[in-house]
Amino acid sequence: MLKKSKLLFILFLPFTLSCTTINLQRKVEPPIKSYVKVLHTVKITECLPEYSEMCPKGDFMSMGSGMIVNIIEDQTIVITAGHVCESEIDENKISKHEQEVNIIDHKGSHHQAHVIKATHDNGMGSVDMCALWVPTLRENGVDFSMFAPRAGQEVYYLGSPAGIFHPPVMPILTGLFSGDIDASNAMVGVPAVGGSSGSVILDMNNKMVGVLWAAHNFHHVTIMTNWHASALFLYEVVQMYTGKTKVNLPLIKN
């Protein structure tokens, strides 16, 4: 009987230790259904006569990441980086062009998106951010954090670095917030490459604290919009929407 009891103890011990290890792991529930991949297409159809022979006619596509953010009730607003949804065109050479933005949701479905507001970084308060209205997409979004992240705080993002996205699966990458570097931006230690731009940086409570928009050659040094400048951008988006009924943003002063 004693030998049998010892055997049972030995058999059940690894199972008990395994359960304990799993329970001790830090877990989050990533907002997978709120993530979208952003596709931006520039269609160039005509150039000025003097540049006709060198005119780059055709469709040119780029991609990035984005996320649904709850800022306007009953409206699906996707937040991404400014350069992801809007390209600068040399109008001194190109006379006719169109720009189109589409998103791919977690089911793999495509939706047309409309640019509400897009700005670019200047290091003095203007941020590389874009707000897209996607009327055919109905999914819950994330909220903007009421608190700015602190240096050393753990953050993470859902994104499509190098275009990687197998709906509903996308890379989930973590790192540490380093701190603000100017009036527009902050540094964060998360890996990023092309395709990561536009990813919403989340705290461990799944609250938005900024938008990833640039990466250093050393992939774990990444630039994001800082919390304060991001909040001001979102406020401006809400102010542009005349039918607003509910705003999910912290009370801060411009």
mmCIF file of C-alpha atoms in Angstrom:
data_model
loop_
_atom_site.group_PDB
_atom_site.id
_atom_site.type_symbol
_atom_site.label_atom_id
_atom_site.label_comp_id
_atom_site.label_asym_id
_atom_site.label_seq_id
_atom_site.Cartn_x
_atom_site.Cartn_y
_atom_site.Cartn_z
ATOM 1 C CA MET A 1 0.000 0.000 0.000
ATOM 2 C CA LEU A 2 2.872 2.336 0.851
ATOM 3 C CA LYS A 3 4.594 1.614 -2.453
ATOM 4 C CA LYS A 4 1.360 2.291 -4.327
ATOM 5 C CA SER A 5 0.935 5.640 -2.537
ATOM 6 C CA LYS A 6 4.484 6.647 -3.446
ATOM 7 C CA LEU A 7 3.856 5.711 -7.057
ATOM 8 C CA LEU A 8 0.714 7.823 -7.198
ATOM 9 C CA PHE A 9 2.598 10.741 -5.641
ATOM 10 C CA ILE A 10 5.347 10.467 -8.257
ATOM 11 C CA LEU A 11 2.821 10.277 -11.077
ATOM 12 C CA PHE A 12 0.805 13.253 -9.920
ATOM 13 C CA LEU A 13 3.759 15.455 -8.904
ATOM 14 C CA PRO A 14 4.762 16.494 -12.478
ATOM 15 C CA PHE A 15 1.133 17.309 -13.245
ATOM 16 C CA THR A 16 0.869 19.474 -10.119
ATOM 17 C CA LEU A 17 4.106 21.301 -10.876
ATOM 18 C CA SER A 18 3.032 21.822 -14.481
ATOM 19 C CA CYS A 19 -0.249 23.415 -13.397
ATOM 20 C CA THR A 20 1.577 25.636 -10.935
ATOM 21 C CA THR A 21 3.967 26.855 -13.638
ATOM 22 C CA ILE A 22 1.120 27.697 -16.011
ATOM 23 C CA ASN A 23 -0.794 29.571 -13.342
ATOM 24 C CA LEU A 24 2.238 31.695 -12.522
ATOM 25 C CA GLN A 25 2.668 32.908 -16.108
ATOM 26 C CA ARG A 26 1.576 36.458 -16.894
ATOM 27 C CA LYS A 27 -1.479 36.361 -19.137
ATOM 28 C CA VAL A 28 -3.324 38.951 -21.191
ATOM 29 C CA GLU A 29 -6.282 38.560 -23.476
ATOM 30 C CA PRO A 30 -5.197 40.404 -26.630
ATOM 31 C CA PRO A 31 -7.990 42.215 -28.506
ATOM 32 C CA ILE A 32 -7.592 40.073 -31.614
ATOM 33 C CA LYS A 33 -10.979 41.050 -33.061
ATOM 34 C CA SER A 34 -10.031 44.738 -32.824
ATOM 35 C CA TYR A 35 -6.882 44.333 -34.944
ATOM 36 C CA VAL A 36 -6.819 45.168 -38.659
ATOM 37 C CA LYS A 37 -4.208 45.117 -41.387
ATOM 38 C CA VAL A 38 -4.191 48.325 -43.412
ATOM 39 C CA LEU A 39 -3.672 48.355 -47.196
ATOM 40 C CA HIS A 40 -2.931 51.670 -48.894
ATOM 41 C CA THR A 41 -2.961 51.981 -52.682
ATOM 42 C CA VAL A 42 -1.763 54.941 -54.752
ATOM 43 C CA LYS A 43 -3.028 54.939 -58.342
ATOM 44 C CA ILE A 44 -1.002 57.198 -60.667
ATOM 45 C CA THR A 45 -2.698 57.795 -64.014
ATOM 46 C CA GLU A 46 -1.055 60.874 -65.527
ATOM 47 C CA CYS A 47 2.003 63.102 -65.224
ATOM 48 C CA LEU A 48 2.748 66.575 -66.524
ATOM 49 C CA PRO A 49 3.793 66.595 -70.225
ATOM 50 C CA GLU A 50 7.463 67.233 -69.506
ATOM 51 C CA TYR A 51 7.589 64.109 -67.296
ATOM 52 C CA SER A 52 5.369 61.856 -69.422
ATOM 53 C CA GLU A 53 8.201 59.547 -70.494
ATOM 54 C CA MET A 54 9.258 58.989 -66.887
ATOM 55 C CA CYS A 55 5.746 58.860 -65.456
ATOM 56 C CA PRO A 56 5.417 56.017 -62.904
ATOM 57 C CA LYS A 57 1.910 55.029 -63.979
ATOM 58 C CA GLY A 58 0.260 52.165 -62.160
ATOM 59 C CA ASP A 59 -0.886 51.007 -58.747
ATOM 60 C CA PHE A 60 1.518 51.127 -55.806
ATOM 61 C CA MET A 61 0.559 49.363 -52.582
ATOM 62 C CA SER A 62 1.940 49.615 -49.062
ATOM 63 C CA MET A 63 0.722 48.066 -45.848
ATOM 64 C CA GLY A 64 0.682 48.622 -42.127
ATOM 65 C CA SER A 65 -1.242 47.793 -38.988
ATOM 66 C CA GLY A 66 -4.128 49.366 -37.101
ATOM 67 C CA MET A 67 -6.716 48.853 -34.407
ATOM 68 C CA ILE A 68 -10.309 49.813 -33.688
ATOM 69 C CA VAL A 69 -10.377 52.390 -30.885
ATOM 70 C CA ASN A 70 -13.487 53.430 -28.977
ATOM 71 C CA ILE A 71 -13.703 57.195 -29.302
ATOM 72 C CA ILE A 72 -17.097 57.752 -30.975
ATOM 73 C CA GLU A 73 -20.144 55.748 -29.988
ATOM 74 C CA ASP A 74 -21.649 53.499 -32.688
ATOM 75 C CA GLN A 75 -18.893 54.335 -35.182
ATOM 76 C CA THR A 76 -15.986 52.093 -36.142
ATOM 77 C CA ILE A 77 -12.826 54.189 -36.027
ATOM 78 C CA VAL A 78 -9.495 52.559 -36.863
ATOM 79 C CA ILE A 79 -6.323 54.242 -35.655
ATOM 80 C CA THR A 80 -3.063 53.752 -37.534
ATOM 81 C CA ALA A 81 0.001 55.803 -38.526
ATOM 82 C CA GLY A 82 -0.335 58.862 -40.752
ATOM 83 C CA HIS A 83 2.124 57.630 -43.363
ATOM 84 C CA VAL A 84 0.264 54.303 -43.572
ATOM 85 C CA CYS A 85 -2.976 55.844 -44.852
ATOM 86 C CA GLU A 86 -1.613 58.840 -46.749
ATOM 87 C CA SER A 87 1.347 59.222 -49.133
ATOM 88 C CA GLU A 88 2.988 62.441 -50.220
ATOM 89 C CA ILE A 89 2.757 62.861 -53.987
ATOM 90 C CA ASP A 90 5.082 65.058 -56.036
ATOM 91 C CA GLU A 91 2.448 67.222 -57.717
ATOM 92 C CA ASN A 92 5.169 69.050 -59.637
ATOM 93 C CA LYS A 93 5.446 65.884 -61.728
ATOM 94 C CA ILE A 94 2.241 63.884 -61.182
ATOM 95 C CA SER A 95 -0.984 65.530 -62.358
ATOM 96 C CA LYS A 96 -3.572 62.795 -61.711
ATOM 97 C CA HIS A 97 -3.648 60.239 -58.946
ATOM 98 C CA GLU A 98 -5.978 58.582 -56.455
ATOM 99 C CA GLN A 99 -5.369 57.137 -53.019
ATOM 100 C CA GLU A 100 -7.434 54.338 -51.539
ATOM 101 C CA VAL A 101 -7.356 52.651 -48.134
ATOM 102 C CA ASN A 102 -8.747 49.226 -47.302
ATOM 103 C CA ILE A 103 -8.481 47.104 -44.201
ATOM 104 C CA ILE A 104 -8.488 43.355 -43.568
ATOM 105 C CA ASP A 105 -10.218 42.275 -40.364
ATOM 106 C CA HIS A 106 -9.583 39.238 -38.140
ATOM 107 C CA LYS A 107 -11.864 37.128 -40.343
ATOM 108 C CA GLY A 108 -9.896 37.958 -43.486
ATOM 109 C CA SER A 109 -12.697 40.155 -44.868
ATOM 110 C CA HIS A 110 -11.839 43.350 -46.771
ATOM 111 C CA HIS A 111 -13.473 46.710 -46.008
ATOM 112 C CA GLN A 112 -13.095 50.115 -47.607
ATOM 113 C CA ALA A 113 -11.861 52.762 -45.193
ATOM 114 C CA HIS A 114 -12.241 56.533 -45.330
ATOM 115 C CA VAL A 115 -9.605 58.911 -43.986
ATOM 116 C CA ILE A 116 -11.049 61.261 -41.369
ATOM 117 C CA LYS A 117 -7.799 62.870 -40.328
ATOM 118 C CA ALA A 118 -4.120 62.202 -41.041
ATOM 119 C CA THR A 119 -1.133 64.087 -39.637
ATOM 120 C CA HIS A 120 2.620 63.640 -39.704
ATOM 121 C CA ASP A 121 5.355 63.961 -37.114
ATOM 122 C CA ASN A 122 7.150 67.261 -36.508
ATOM 123 C CA GLY A 123 8.542 66.590 -33.029
ATOM 124 C CA MET A 124 6.627 69.574 -31.683
ATOM 125 C CA GLY A 125 3.219 68.076 -30.970
ATOM 126 C CA SER A 126 2.050 66.909 -34.383
ATOM 127 C CA VAL A 127 2.010 63.114 -34.535
ATOM 128 C CA ASP A 128 2.257 60.466 -37.249
ATOM 129 C CA MET A 129 -1.328 59.244 -36.805
ATOM 130 C CA CYS A 130 -4.391 58.581 -38.929
ATOM 131 C CA ALA A 131 -8.049 57.992 -38.110
ATOM 132 C CA LEU A 132 -10.075 55.849 -40.513
ATOM 133 C CA TRP A 133 -13.850 55.451 -40.621
ATOM 134 C CA VAL A 134 -14.873 51.920 -41.611
ATOM 135 C CA PRO A 135 -18.685 51.828 -41.855
ATOM 136 C CA THR A 136 -18.972 48.160 -42.877
ATOM 137 C CA LEU A 137 -16.882 46.847 -39.973
ATOM 138 C CA ARG A 138 -18.649 46.105 -36.683
ATOM 139 C CA GLU A 139 -16.335 44.952 -33.917
ATOM 140 C CA ASN A 140 -15.550 46.113 -30.409
ATOM 141 C CA GLY A 141 -12.510 48.338 -30.014
ATOM 142 C CA VAL A 142 -10.056 49.196 -27.264
ATOM 143 C CA ASP A 143 -10.194 52.242 -25.026
ATOM 144 C CA PHE A 144 -7.573 54.952 -24.702
ATOM 145 C CA SER A 145 -5.738 54.772 -21.375
ATOM 146 C CA MET A 146 -6.570 57.346 -18.733
ATOM 147 C CA PHE A 147 -2.952 57.191 -17.549
ATOM 148 C CA ALA A 148 0.325 57.857 -19.340
ATOM 149 C CA PRO A 149 2.770 54.928 -19.316
ATOM 150 C CA ARG A 150 5.752 55.062 -16.964
ATOM 151 C CA ALA A 151 9.380 54.223 -17.787
ATOM 152 C CA GLY A 152 9.888 50.497 -17.340
ATOM 153 C CA GLN A 153 6.196 49.690 -17.759
ATOM 154 C CA GLU A 154 5.436 46.598 -19.829
ATOM 155 C CA VAL A 155 3.567 47.225 -23.090
ATOM 156 C CA TYR A 156 2.772 45.206 -26.188
ATOM 157 C CA TYR A 157 1.206 45.368 -29.636
ATOM 158 C CA LEU A 158 -0.584 43.306 -32.256
ATOM 159 C CA GLY A 159 0.825 43.952 -35.711
ATOM 160 C CA SER A 160 1.898 42.686 -39.112
ATOM 161 C CA PRO A 161 5.684 43.119 -39.219
ATOM 162 C CA ALA A 162 6.929 42.261 -42.715
ATOM 163 C CA GLY A 163 3.249 41.908 -43.678
ATOM 164 C CA ILE A 164 2.740 38.772 -41.561
ATOM 165 C CA PHE A 165 -0.973 38.151 -40.946
ATOM 166 C CA HIS A 166 -2.843 34.859 -41.099
ATOM 167 C CA PRO A 167 -6.362 35.814 -39.977
ATOM 168 C CA PRO A 168 -7.162 35.625 -37.158
ATOM 169 C CA VAL A 169 -3.513 35.109 -36.145
ATOM 170 C CA MET A 170 -0.999 37.943 -36.069
ATOM 171 C CA PRO A 171 2.328 38.474 -34.248
ATOM 172 C CA ILE A 172 1.995 39.716 -30.667
ATOM 173 C CA LEU A 173 5.154 41.493 -29.488
ATOM 174 C CA THR A 174 6.078 42.843 -26.063
ATOM 175 C CA GLY A 175 8.602 45.243 -24.593
ATOM 176 C CA LEU A 176 9.197 48.020 -22.086
ATOM 177 C CA PHE A 177 8.245 51.675 -22.326
ATOM 178 C CA SER A 178 11.347 53.897 -22.160
ATOM 179 C CA GLY A 179 9.920 57.430 -21.930
ATOM 180 C CA ASP A 180 8.993 60.547 -23.893
ATOM 181 C CA ILE A 181 11.657 61.980 -26.191
ATOM 182 C CA ASP A 182 9.892 65.130 -27.446
ATOM 183 C CA ALA A 183 6.460 66.759 -27.619
ATOM 184 C CA SER A 184 5.266 64.212 -30.187
ATOM 185 C CA ASN A 185 7.042 60.966 -29.501
ATOM 186 C CA ALA A 186 8.225 58.382 -27.023
ATOM 187 C CA MET A 187 10.679 55.487 -27.150
ATOM 188 C CA VAL A 188 9.658 51.890 -26.542
ATOM 189 C CA GLY A 189 11.702 48.690 -26.511
ATOM 190 C CA VAL A 190 9.617 46.453 -28.777
ATOM 191 C CA PRO A 191 10.762 44.709 -31.969
ATOM 192 C CA ALA A 192 9.436 46.257 -35.177
ATOM 193 C CA VAL A 193 10.081 46.246 -38.940
ATOM 194 C CA GLY A 194 8.190 47.475 -42.000
ATOM 195 C CA GLY A 195 4.534 46.548 -41.650
ATOM 196 C CA SER A 196 4.555 47.243 -37.905
ATOM 197 C CA SER A 197 3.797 50.925 -38.525
ATOM 198 C CA GLY A 198 0.377 51.907 -37.268
ATOM 199 C CA SER A 199 0.254 49.269 -34.553
ATOM 200 C CA VAL A 200 -1.483 50.561 -31.445
ATOM 201 C CA ILE A 201 0.716 50.208 -28.367
ATOM 202 C CA LEU A 202 -1.255 48.736 -25.464
ATOM 203 C CA ASP A 203 -0.644 48.528 -21.737
ATOM 204 C CA MET A 204 -1.269 45.234 -19.956
ATOM 205 C CA ASN A 205 -4.889 46.266 -19.387
ATOM 206 C CA ASN A 206 -5.431 46.479 -23.169
ATOM 207 C CA LYS A 207 -5.609 50.277 -23.105
ATOM 208 C CA MET A 208 -4.089 52.328 -25.929
ATOM 209 C CA VAL A 209 -1.091 54.489 -24.960
ATOM 210 C CA GLY A 210 0.248 55.427 -28.415
ATOM 211 C CA VAL A 211 0.913 54.377 -32.013
ATOM 212 C CA LEU A 212 4.091 52.743 -33.299
ATOM 213 C CA TRP A 213 5.364 54.496 -36.417
ATOM 214 C CA ALA A 214 9.145 54.159 -36.774
ATOM 215 C CA ALA A 215 11.861 51.635 -35.982
ATOM 216 C CA HIS A 216 15.629 51.932 -35.584
ATOM 217 C CA ASN A 217 18.003 49.618 -37.445
ATOM 218 C CA PHE A 218 18.293 47.907 -34.086
ATOM 219 C CA HIS A 219 14.794 46.433 -34.126
ATOM 220 C CA HIS A 220 14.155 46.667 -30.396
ATOM 221 C CA VAL A 221 14.377 50.469 -30.417
ATOM 222 C CA THR A 222 11.069 51.799 -31.684
ATOM 223 C CA ILE A 223 9.371 55.194 -31.820
ATOM 224 C CA MET A 224 5.727 55.645 -30.876
ATOM 225 C CA THR A 225 3.487 58.676 -30.518
ATOM 226 C CA ASN A 226 3.484 59.765 -26.896
ATOM 227 C CA TRP A 227 0.391 59.516 -24.722
ATOM 228 C CA HIS A 228 -0.341 63.246 -24.455
ATOM 229 C CA ALA A 229 0.015 64.047 -28.173
ATOM 230 C CA SER A 230 -2.003 60.935 -29.066
ATOM 231 C CA ALA A 231 -4.856 62.058 -26.813
ATOM 232 C CA LEU A 232 -4.897 65.492 -28.452
ATOM 233 C CA PHE A 233 -5.086 63.900 -31.904
ATOM 234 C CA LEU A 234 -8.040 61.762 -30.843
ATOM 235 C CA TYR A 235 -9.780 64.803 -29.366
ATOM 236 C CA GLU A 236 -9.443 66.581 -32.697
ATOM 237 C CA VAL A 237 -10.978 63.585 -34.477
ATOM 238 C CA VAL A 238 -13.957 63.661 -32.121
ATOM 239 C CA GLN A 239 -14.389 67.409 -32.634
ATOM 240 C CA MET A 240 -14.581 66.846 -36.400
ATOM 241 C CA TYR A 241 -17.475 64.441 -35.909
ATOM 242 C CA THR A 242 -20.582 66.583 -35.351
ATOM 243 C CA GLY A 243 -22.821 63.678 -34.344
ATOM 244 C CA LYS A 244 -20.736 62.644 -31.339
ATOM 245 C CA THR A 245 -22.631 61.383 -28.338
ATOM 246 C CA LYS A 246 -19.928 59.760 -26.246
ATOM 247 C CA VAL A 247 -16.191 60.378 -25.903
ATOM 248 C CA ASN A 248 -13.868 57.814 -24.302
ATOM 249 C CA LEU A 249 -10.812 59.957 -23.600
ATOM 250 C CA PRO A 250 -9.118 61.300 -20.460
ATOM 251 C CA LEU A 251 -9.773 64.862 -19.401
ATOM 252 C CA ILE A 252 -6.598 66.736 -20.302
ATOM 253 C CA LYS A 253 -5.873 70.310 -21.296
ATOM 254 C CA ASN A 254 -4.434 71.307 -24.638
#
